[in-house]
Each structure stands twice: as structure tokens, then as C-alpha cells.
Amino acid sequence: MRNKQQQFFSAIPDAWKPVLAEICHNPKIDSLIQFLQTQEQAGAQIYPAKNNIFAALQATPFEQVKVVIVGQDPYHGPGQAHGLSFSVPANIPVPPSLRNIFKELQADLGLTKTELSKSGNLSSWAQQGVLLLNAVLTVEAGKPASHAKQGWEVFTDAIIIELLKRKQPTVFMLWGAYAQKKLQNLPVNVNTKQHLILKAAHPSPLSITGFLGCRHFSKTNLFLKQHDLVEINWGLLI
């Protein structure tokens, strides 16, 4: 493995290295590394911080993944992105999409506003086996989707493919057309008897009517219970 690829690979958490070693040899990863280096050398502010780029993989080891929530790319505002899709650090105001996710949690599971008012930090979900995976893992400050189609999609496709190939039953929450197309376009057959694929509109205020009432959280826990897996405590926030 060449030097740049080796540095990229070394940043991946150990629990994920065996399943992601092959993708790190892909020429598109070379292009991604070069793109990120060029951006950095040009003085671009990139989110999240380097030590949080693989935070979702760090928080949820491969063998512990029970649920996958697919986002598009990190938040592009100051202090928002910390490597987990839809999540923000505890001291940051809750973004609109996450507020709508909390609304659905209230309606679906009967959680109260008080229970969901602590913060927008979803790290506790990740620690319970919810992989909060953005399709693109970096973004330039103030420029949404600025790092799209630079190679991250190939990397995160590989993550999802490896999860789909496992025998362990897994729930995939696909919110919005972007997340749904990502799964549809993968070169792997999805075993819908083994995995649960849940689809709904994106929780953005622009499509909230198609998201509210999806009941993905209760459906997920029912599926996990049916397969003798520990349910997610969705009300547990940091």
C-alpha cells in the first residue's frame, strides 16, 4: 500500500480495517486523498476536524452495527460537524432536520420534549450500535455538498456493502431520495428477509410531511426484538 493510502488506512479504526483494506487500494481513494490535500493546502476550512472524520466508525465497530442511518454530508456550519450523521455536539443548537427527527421520536415512542431537550448529540445511539454514516465524510465550511463526487461515496458504498453481506440482521433507515438511491445503486443483492430496509422522506423542513408518521424507531426496535437483539434506547441522549 502506497504511503498516502497507508496514512488514510491507518486513520480508519482497527475494527473496520479488515473489511475496508481492499477499498483503500481503489484509485478513487488516491484521487480523494489528493483532493483533500489540495483543499488543505489552499487554506480551505474543512469539517469535521481530522480526528473526527471517521468518528462514526470509531463509535460503532463493524461487528456491533445493528442499525444504519444514512446522511448526505456533514453540517457545514462552525462547530456543528463531529463525524456522526444528523448529530451535533452537545453545546450546539439542534439543526432543523434533527428537530424533526426528535418530533417523530415524540410521536412514535411517546418521548417527551424534556427527554429530548438535552442536546443534539447522538453519540449514545452510536454506542448502542447505530451507525450514523454520512455518504460523504467531509465538507468545506459554508459550502454544502462541496466534497461530493470526490471519492467518499466509493468508500461509504464499501461500508454498506460489507454490512449487507453479514449474516447479522441489520436495519437500514433511508431518509430521502439521496439515501435511497445510494442503497439501490450498490452492486449487491439486498436480502430483505435478513435485513430491514425502511424508507421515508428526508426530515428536512422541506419534506417533513413525508417523514412524520414513518415510525421507523418503533419498527426498528420491533425488528431487533424479533431477532433477539437488544433494542435501541432512542431517548438516551448525551
Coordinates of C-alpha atoms in Angstrom, one line a residue, residues 130-234:
V130 CA -26.5 2.8 15.4
L131 CA -24.0 3.6 12.6
L132 CA -24.6 7.3 11.8
L133 CA -23.0 7.3 8.4
N134 CA -22.8 10.2 6.0
A135 CA -22.2 9.3 2.4
V136 CA -19.6 12.0 2.1
L137 CA -17.4 12.4 5.2
T138 CA -16.0 15.9 4.7
V139 CA -17.3 19.3 3.6
E140 CA -15.8 22.8 3.1
A141 CA -17.1 25.4 5.5
G142 CA -20.2 27.1 4.3
K143 CA -20.4 25.0 1.1
P144 CA -22.8 22.1 1.3
A145 CA -22.0 19.1 -0.9
S146 CA -18.6 20.7 -1.8
H147 CA -16.8 17.4 -1.3
A148 CA -19.4 15.3 -3.2
K149 CA -18.2 13.1 -6.1
Q150 CA -14.6 13.2 -5.0
G151 CA -14.3 9.6 -3.8
W152 CA -16.0 9.4 -0.5
E153 CA -19.1 7.8 -2.0
V154 CA -17.0 4.8 -3.1
F155 CA -15.6 4.4 0.4
T156 CA -19.0 4.6 2.1
D157 CA -20.5 2.3 -0.5
A158 CA -18.0 -0.3 0.5
I159 CA -19.0 0.1 4.2
I160 CA -22.7 -0.5 3.3
I161 CA -21.8 -3.5 1.1
E162 CA -19.8 -5.2 3.8
L163 CA -22.7 -4.7 6.3
L164 CA -25.2 -6.1 3.8
K165 CA -23.0 -9.2 3.3
R166 CA -23.1 -10.0 7.0
K167 CA -25.4 -12.7 8.4
Q168 CA -26.4 -10.4 11.3
P169 CA -29.8 -8.8 10.7
T170 CA -29.5 -5.1 10.2
V171 CA -31.9 -2.2 9.9
F172 CA -31.2 0.5 7.2
M173 CA -33.1 3.8 7.7
L174 CA -33.1 5.6 4.4
W175 CA -34.4 9.1 4.7
G176 CA -34.9 11.0 1.4
A177 CA -34.1 10.2 -2.2
Y178 CA -30.3 10.5 -1.8
A179 CA -30.0 7.8 0.8
Q180 CA -32.5 5.5 -1.0
K181 CA -30.6 5.8 -4.3
K182 CA -27.3 5.1 -2.6
L183 CA -28.6 1.7 -1.5
Q184 CA -30.3 1.0 -4.8
N185 CA -27.2 1.6 -6.8
L186 CA -25.0 -0.8 -4.9
P187 CA -23.6 -3.8 -6.8
V188 CA -25.0 -6.3 -4.2
N189 CA -28.3 -8.0 -3.7
V190 CA -30.2 -6.9 -0.6
N191 CA -31.6 -9.8 1.3
T192 CA -34.9 -8.2 2.6
K193 CA -35.6 -11.3 4.7
Q194 CA -32.4 -10.8 6.6
H195 CA -32.3 -7.1 6.7
L196 CA -35.0 -4.4 7.3
I197 CA -35.0 -1.6 4.8
L198 CA -37.0 1.4 6.0
K199 CA -37.7 4.4 3.6
A200 CA -39.2 7.8 4.3
A201 CA -38.9 11.4 3.2
H202 CA -35.9 13.3 4.5
P203 CA -36.6 15.0 7.9
S204 CA -35.7 18.4 6.4
P205 CA -38.4 21.1 6.9
L206 CA -38.9 21.0 3.1
S207 CA -40.2 17.4 3.2
I208 CA -41.3 16.9 6.8
T209 CA -44.8 15.9 6.0
G210 CA -43.4 12.8 4.3
F211 CA -41.2 12.0 7.3
L212 CA -43.5 12.4 10.2
G213 CA -45.5 9.3 10.9
C214 CA -42.9 6.9 9.4
R215 CA -42.5 5.2 12.8
H216 CA -39.0 4.0 11.9
F217 CA -37.9 4.0 15.5
S218 CA -40.6 1.6 16.8
K219 CA -40.3 -0.6 13.7
T220 CA -36.6 -0.9 14.2
N221 CA -36.9 -1.9 17.8
L222 CA -39.6 -4.5 16.9
F223 CA -37.3 -6.0 14.3
L224 CA -34.4 -6.1 16.7
K225 CA -36.5 -7.7 19.4
Q226 CA -37.8 -10.3 16.9
H227 CA -34.2 -11.2 16.1
D228 CA -33.2 -11.4 19.8
L229 CA -31.1 -8.3 19.6
V230 CA -31.0 -5.5 22.3
E231 CA -33.3 -2.7 21.3
I232 CA -32.1 0.9 21.0
N233 CA -32.8 3.4 23.7
W234 CA -33.6 6.3 21.4

